[in-house]
Short mmCIF file of C-alpha atoms in Angstrom, two decimals:
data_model
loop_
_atom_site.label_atom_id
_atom_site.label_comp_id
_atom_site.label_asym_id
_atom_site.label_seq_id
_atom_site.Cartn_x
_atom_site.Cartn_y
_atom_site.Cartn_z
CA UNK A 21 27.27 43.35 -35.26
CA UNK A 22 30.58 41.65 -33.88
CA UNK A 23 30.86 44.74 -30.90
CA UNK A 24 26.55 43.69 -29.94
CA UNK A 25 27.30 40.39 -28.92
CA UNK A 26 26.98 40.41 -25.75
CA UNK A 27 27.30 42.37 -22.90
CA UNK A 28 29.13 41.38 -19.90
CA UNK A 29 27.07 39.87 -16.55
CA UNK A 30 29.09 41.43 -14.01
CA UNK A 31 28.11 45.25 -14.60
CA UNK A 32 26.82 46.24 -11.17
CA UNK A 33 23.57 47.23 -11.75
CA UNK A 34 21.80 47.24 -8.16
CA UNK A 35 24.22 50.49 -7.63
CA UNK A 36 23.76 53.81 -10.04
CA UNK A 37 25.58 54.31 -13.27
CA UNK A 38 27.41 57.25 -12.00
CA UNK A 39 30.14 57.54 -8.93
CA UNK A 40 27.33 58.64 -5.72
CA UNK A 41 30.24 59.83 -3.72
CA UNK A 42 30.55 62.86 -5.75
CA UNK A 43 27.43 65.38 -6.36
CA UNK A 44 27.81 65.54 -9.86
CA UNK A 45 27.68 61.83 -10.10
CA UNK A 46 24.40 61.56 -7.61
CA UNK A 47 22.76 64.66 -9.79
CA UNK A 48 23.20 62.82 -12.97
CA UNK A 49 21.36 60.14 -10.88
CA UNK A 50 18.56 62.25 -9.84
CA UNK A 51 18.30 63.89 -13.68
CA UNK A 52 17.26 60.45 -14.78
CA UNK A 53 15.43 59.43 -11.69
CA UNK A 54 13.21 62.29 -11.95
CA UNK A 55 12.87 62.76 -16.09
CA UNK A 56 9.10 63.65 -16.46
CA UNK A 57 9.27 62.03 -19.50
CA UNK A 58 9.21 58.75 -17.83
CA UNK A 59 5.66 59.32 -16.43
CA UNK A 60 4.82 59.06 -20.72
CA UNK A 61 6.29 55.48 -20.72
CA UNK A 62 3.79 52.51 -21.63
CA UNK A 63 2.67 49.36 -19.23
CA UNK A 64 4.66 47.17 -22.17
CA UNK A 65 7.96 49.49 -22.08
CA UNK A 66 7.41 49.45 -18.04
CA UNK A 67 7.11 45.00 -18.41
CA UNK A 68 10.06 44.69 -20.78
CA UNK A 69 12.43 47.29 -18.99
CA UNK A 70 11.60 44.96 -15.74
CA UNK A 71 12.20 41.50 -17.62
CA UNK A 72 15.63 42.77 -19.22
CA UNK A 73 16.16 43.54 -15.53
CA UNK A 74 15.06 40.81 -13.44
CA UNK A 75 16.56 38.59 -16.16
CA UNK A 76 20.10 40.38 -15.80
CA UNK A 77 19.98 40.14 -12.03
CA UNK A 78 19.70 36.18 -12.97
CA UNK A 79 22.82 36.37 -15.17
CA UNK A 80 20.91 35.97 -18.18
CA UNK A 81 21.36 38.89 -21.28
CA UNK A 82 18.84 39.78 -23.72
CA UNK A 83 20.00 39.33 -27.10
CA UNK A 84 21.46 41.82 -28.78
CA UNK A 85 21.65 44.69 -25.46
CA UNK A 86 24.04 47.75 -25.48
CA UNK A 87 25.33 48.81 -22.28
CA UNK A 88 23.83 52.35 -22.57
CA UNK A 89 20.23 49.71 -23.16
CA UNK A 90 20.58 48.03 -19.97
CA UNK A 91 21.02 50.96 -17.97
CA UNK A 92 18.17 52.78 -19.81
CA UNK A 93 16.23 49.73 -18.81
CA UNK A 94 17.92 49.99 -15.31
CA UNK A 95 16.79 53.57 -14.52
CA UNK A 96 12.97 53.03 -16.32
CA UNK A 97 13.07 49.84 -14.06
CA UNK A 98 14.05 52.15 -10.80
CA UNK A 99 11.58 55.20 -12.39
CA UNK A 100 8.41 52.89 -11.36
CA UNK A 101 9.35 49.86 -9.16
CA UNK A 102 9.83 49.96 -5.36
CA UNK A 103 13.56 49.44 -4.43
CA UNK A 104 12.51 47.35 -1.12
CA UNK A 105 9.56 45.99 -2.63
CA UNK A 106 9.70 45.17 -6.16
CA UNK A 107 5.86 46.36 -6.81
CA UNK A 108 4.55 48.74 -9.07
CA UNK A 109 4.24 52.30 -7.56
CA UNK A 110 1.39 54.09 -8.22
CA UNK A 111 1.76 57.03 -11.08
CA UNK A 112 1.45 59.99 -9.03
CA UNK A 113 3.65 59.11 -6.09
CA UNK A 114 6.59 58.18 -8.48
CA UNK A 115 9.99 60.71 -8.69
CA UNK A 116 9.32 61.29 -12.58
CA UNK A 117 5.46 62.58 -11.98
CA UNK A 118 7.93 65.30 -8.89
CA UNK A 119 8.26 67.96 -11.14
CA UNK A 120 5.11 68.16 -13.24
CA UNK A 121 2.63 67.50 -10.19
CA UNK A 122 4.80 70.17 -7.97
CA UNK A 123 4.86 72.98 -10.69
CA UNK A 124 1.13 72.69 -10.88
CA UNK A 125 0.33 72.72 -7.57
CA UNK A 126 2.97 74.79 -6.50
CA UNK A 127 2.25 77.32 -9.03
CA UNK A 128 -1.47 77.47 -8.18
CA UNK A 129 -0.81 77.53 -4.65
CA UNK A 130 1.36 80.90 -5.01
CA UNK A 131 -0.77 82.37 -7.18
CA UNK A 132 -4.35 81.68 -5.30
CA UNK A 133 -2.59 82.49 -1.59
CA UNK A 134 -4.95 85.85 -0.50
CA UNK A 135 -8.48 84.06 0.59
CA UNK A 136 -8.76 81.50 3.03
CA UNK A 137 -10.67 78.92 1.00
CA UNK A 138 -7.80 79.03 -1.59
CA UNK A 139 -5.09 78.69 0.71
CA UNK A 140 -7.36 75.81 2.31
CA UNK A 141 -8.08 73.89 -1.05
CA UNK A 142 -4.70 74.32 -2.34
CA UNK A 143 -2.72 73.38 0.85
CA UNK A 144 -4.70 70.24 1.01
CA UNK A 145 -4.75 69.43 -2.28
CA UNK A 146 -0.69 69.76 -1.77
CA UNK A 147 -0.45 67.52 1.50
CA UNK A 148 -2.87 65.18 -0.28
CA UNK A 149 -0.31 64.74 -3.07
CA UNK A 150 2.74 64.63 -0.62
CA UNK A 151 1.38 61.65 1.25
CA UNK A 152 0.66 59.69 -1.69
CA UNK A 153 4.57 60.36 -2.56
CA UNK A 154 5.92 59.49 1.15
CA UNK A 155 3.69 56.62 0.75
CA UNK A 156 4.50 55.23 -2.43
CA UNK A 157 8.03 55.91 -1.32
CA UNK A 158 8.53 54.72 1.86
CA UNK A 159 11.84 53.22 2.79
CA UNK A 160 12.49 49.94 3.70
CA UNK A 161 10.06 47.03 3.88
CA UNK A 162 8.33 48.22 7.14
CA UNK A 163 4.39 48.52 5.80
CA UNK A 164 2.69 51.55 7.02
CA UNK A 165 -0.48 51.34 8.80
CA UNK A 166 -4.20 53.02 7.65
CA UNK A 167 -3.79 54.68 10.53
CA UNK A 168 -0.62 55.98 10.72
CA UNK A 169 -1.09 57.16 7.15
CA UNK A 170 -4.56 59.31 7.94
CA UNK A 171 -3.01 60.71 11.16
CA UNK A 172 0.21 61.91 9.47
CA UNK A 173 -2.03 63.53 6.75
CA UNK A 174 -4.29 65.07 8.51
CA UNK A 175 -1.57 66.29 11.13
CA UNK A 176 0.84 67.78 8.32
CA UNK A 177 -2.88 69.39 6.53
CA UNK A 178 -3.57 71.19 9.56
CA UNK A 179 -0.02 72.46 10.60
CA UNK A 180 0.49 73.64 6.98
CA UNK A 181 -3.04 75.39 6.66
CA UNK A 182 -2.98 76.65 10.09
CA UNK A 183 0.64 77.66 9.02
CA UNK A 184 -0.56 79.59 5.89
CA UNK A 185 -3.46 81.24 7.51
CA UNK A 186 -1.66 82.71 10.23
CA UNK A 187 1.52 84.03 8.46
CA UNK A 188 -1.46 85.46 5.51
CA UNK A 189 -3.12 87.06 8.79
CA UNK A 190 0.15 88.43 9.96
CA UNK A 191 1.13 89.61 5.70
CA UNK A 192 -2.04 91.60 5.59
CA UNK A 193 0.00 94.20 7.62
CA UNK A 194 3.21 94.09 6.26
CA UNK A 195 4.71 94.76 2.74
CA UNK A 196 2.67 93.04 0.13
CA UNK A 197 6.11 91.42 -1.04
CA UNK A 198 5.98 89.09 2.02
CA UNK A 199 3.00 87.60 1.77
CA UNK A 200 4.13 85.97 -1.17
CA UNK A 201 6.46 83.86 0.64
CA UNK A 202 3.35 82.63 2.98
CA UNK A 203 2.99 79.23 0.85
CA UNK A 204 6.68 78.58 0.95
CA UNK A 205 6.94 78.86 5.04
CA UNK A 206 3.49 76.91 4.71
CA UNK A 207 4.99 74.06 2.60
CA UNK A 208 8.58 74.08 5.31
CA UNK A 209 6.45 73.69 8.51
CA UNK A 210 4.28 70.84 6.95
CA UNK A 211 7.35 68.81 5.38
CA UNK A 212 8.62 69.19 9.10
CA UNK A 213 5.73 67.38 10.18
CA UNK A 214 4.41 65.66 7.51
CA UNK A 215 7.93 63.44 7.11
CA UNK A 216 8.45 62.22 10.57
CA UNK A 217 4.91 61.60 11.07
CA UNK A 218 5.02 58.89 7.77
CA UNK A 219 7.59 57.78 8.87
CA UNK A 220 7.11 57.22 12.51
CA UNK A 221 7.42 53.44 12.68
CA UNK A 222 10.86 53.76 11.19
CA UNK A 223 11.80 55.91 14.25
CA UNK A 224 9.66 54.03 16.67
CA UNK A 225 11.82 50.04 15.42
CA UNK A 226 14.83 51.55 13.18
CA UNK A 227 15.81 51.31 9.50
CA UNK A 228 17.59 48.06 8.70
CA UNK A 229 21.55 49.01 8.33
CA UNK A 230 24.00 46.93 6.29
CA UNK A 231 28.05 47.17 6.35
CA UNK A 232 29.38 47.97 2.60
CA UNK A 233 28.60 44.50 1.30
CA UNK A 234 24.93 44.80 1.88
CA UNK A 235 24.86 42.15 4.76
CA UNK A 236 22.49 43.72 7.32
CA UNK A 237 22.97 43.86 10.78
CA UNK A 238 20.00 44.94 12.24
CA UNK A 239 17.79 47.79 12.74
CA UNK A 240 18.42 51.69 14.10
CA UNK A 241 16.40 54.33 15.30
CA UNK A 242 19.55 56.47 15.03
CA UNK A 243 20.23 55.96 11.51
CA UNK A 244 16.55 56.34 11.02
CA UNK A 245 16.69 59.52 12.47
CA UNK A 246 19.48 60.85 10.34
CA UNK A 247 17.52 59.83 7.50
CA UNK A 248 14.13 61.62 8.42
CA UNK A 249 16.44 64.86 8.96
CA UNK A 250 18.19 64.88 5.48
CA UNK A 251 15.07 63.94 3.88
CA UNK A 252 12.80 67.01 5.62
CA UNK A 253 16.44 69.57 4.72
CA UNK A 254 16.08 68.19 0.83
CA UNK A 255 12.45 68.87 0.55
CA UNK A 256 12.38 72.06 1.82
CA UNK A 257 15.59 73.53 -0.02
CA UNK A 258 13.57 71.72 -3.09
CA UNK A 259 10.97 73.94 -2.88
CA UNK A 260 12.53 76.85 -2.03
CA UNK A 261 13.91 78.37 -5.73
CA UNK A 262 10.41 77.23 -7.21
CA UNK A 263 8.76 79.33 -4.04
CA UNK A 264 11.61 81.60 -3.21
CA UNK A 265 12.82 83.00 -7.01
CA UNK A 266 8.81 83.38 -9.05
CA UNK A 267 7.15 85.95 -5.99
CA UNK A 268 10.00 88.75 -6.94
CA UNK A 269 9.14 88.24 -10.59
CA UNK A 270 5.67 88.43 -10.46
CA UNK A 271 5.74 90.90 -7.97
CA UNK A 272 6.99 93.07 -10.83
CA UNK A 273 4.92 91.48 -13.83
CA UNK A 274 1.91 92.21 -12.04
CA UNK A 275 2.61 96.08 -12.06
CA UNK A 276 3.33 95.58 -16.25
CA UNK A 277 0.08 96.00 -18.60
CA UNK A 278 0.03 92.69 -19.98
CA UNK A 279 -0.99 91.33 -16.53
CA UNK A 280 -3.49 93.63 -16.28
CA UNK A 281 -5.18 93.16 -19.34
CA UNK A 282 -4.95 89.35 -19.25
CA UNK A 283 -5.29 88.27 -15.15
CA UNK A 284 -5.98 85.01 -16.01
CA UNK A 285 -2.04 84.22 -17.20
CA UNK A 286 -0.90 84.78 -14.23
CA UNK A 287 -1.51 81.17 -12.97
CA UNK A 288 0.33 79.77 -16.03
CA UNK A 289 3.38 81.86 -15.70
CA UNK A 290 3.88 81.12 -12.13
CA UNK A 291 3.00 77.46 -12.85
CA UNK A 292 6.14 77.72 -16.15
CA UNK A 293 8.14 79.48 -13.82
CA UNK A 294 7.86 77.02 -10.63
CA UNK A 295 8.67 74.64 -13.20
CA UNK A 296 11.86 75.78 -14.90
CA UNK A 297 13.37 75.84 -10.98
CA UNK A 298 11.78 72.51 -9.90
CA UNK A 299 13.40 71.07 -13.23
CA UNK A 300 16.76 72.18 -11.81
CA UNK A 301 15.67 71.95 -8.18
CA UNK A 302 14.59 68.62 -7.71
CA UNK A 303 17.39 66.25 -8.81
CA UNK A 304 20.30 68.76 -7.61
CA UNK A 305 18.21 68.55 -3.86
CA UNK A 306 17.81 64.67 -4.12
CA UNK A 307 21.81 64.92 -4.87
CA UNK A 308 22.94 66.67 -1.57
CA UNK A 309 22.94 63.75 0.13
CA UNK A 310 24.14 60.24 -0.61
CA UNK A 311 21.42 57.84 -1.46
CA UNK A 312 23.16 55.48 0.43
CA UNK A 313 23.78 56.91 4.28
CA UNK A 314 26.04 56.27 6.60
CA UNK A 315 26.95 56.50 10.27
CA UNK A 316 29.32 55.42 12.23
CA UNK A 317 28.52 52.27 14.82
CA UNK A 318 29.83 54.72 17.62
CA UNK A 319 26.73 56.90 16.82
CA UNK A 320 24.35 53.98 16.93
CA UNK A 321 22.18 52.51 20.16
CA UNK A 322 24.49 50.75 22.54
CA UNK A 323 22.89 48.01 22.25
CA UNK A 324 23.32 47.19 18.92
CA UNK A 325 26.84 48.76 19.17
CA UNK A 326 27.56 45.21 20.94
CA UNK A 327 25.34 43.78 18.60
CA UNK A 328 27.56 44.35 15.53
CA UNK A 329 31.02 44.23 17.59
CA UNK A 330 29.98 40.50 18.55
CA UNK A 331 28.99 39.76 15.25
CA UNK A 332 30.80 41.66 12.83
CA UNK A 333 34.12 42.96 14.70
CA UNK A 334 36.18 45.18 11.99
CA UNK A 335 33.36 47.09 10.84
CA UNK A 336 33.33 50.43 11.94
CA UNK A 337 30.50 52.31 9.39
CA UNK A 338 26.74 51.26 8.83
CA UNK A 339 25.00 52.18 5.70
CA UNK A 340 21.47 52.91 5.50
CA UNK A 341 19.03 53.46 2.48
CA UNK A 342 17.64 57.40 3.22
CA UNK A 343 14.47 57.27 1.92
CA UNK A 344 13.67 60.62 -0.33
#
């Protein structure tokens, strides 16, 4: 027992276990930050994962905790609590429900995609499911209005099934290959406008930005921009091998018999396959970019260029939480 003691206080845990200046250390990240197996996890394991923490952040150790414990507890603790917030996020909208809620949809969306009412009921049930992510992960501590929320909805529903219906319009005369890819261009011009539209206040006042020791120094539209950008460019390459890779393969398993004589499995295999990318997908598109952003203060508004030169001379980079 002599090596369980205790652990030590000063393990940083407010940062990830692995280095996030490499990619291999922020997809390790991601791996655990979207494991669907954390969706499975009980209210009680939820509570005591957020006591070991909150305690730790206090300096006090539970009894008898590994290392390899606390940051279990660490990542379970980040898997359903808002960063900014500290409240419980709902189910659906965490990073761990990602991959099983996306395969689903995704794979019923590219396997319903040649009527209209499919392509309408599908889309929206998508967009539906995307705002209740961008809501329950929201950056920052900047509350988003009814309003905004139902206008950035219903904005990204209609570009994405006005989107869909057009390029399936357009398909009908081209090679039936193509129209396969409809959802996926569907799914890009929505996350184009669903994103920015969520996240509109952040452009309209800024994203608070820090310097490296988390002292903040006020709030930027530019860095909020940035954000918005990397965020739309990781959702859409997320989606593309789950959208891009399963149309060539079922282009061909729907010539074989077996598709023939069963019809119905084609909404299961495209669902399996959609989810064997997004498995992959997800946490290696989360990784591209840091978590943690930065800029440099020459990029920012002038005015808070001065800002930070008055207050904090010497610091020449901002850091900025990206959102996902």
């Amino acid at each position: 027992m002599g090596e369980r003691c205790t652990i030590s206080t000063s393990i940083n845990i407010k940062e990830p276990r692995w280095d996030q200046g490499t990619f291999v250390g922020r997809a390790k990240h991601f791996f655990t930050v979207t494991d669907p197996r954390n969706i499975l996890l009980s209210n009680e394991q939820l509570e005591k994962a957020c006591q070991i923490i909150l305690d730790y952040k206090k300096g006090v150790v539970t009894p008898g905790l590994t290392e390899d414990e606390l940051w279990r507890a660490k990542y379970v603790f980040d898997s359903a609590f808002h960063p900014d917030t500290g409240e419980k996020m709902l189910l659906i909208g965490r990073m761990s429900a990602q991959v099983p809620m996306n395969m689903t949809i995704t794979g019923c969306m590219m396997t319903f995609y040649r009527t209209t009412p499919a392509v309408l009921f599908w889309q929206w049930i998508n967009q539906s499911f995307n705002a209740i992510v961008n809501y329950t992960n929201r950056s920052g501590d900047a509350p988003i209005t009814v309003n905004q929320l139902g206008t950035a909805y219903v904005s990204a529903t209609t570009g994405a099934v006005a989107t869909a219906l057009g390029l399936n319009a357009l398909a009908k005369h081209v090679y039936p290959l193509i129209g396969r890819f409809v959802p996926f261009a569907a799914v890009a011009a929505a996350n184009c406008i669903n994103i920015p539209l969520m996240r509109q206040r952040e452009l309209k006042h800024g994203i608070p930005v820090t310097d490296e020791n988390d002292n903040r120094l006020g709030e930027s539209s530019k860095a909020a921009q940035q954000a918005i950008t990397q965020v739309v460019v990781s959702r859409i390459l997320m989606a593309s091998p789950g959208m891009a890779i399963p149309p060539f393969l079922m282009n061909s398993l729907e010539k074989k018999a077996f598709l023939k004589r069963f019809p119905w499995m084609s909404a299961p295999i495209q669902v399996g396959l959609v989810g064997f990318c997004l498995v992959f997908a997800t946490p290696l598109c989360c990784a591209l970019f840091p978590q943690k952003s930065s800029m440099a203060v020459s990029r920012l508004e002038p005015e808070l260029q001065e800002k930070i030169r008055a207050s904090h001379p010497g610091v020449e980079t901002v850091y900025f939480n990206k959102g996902l």
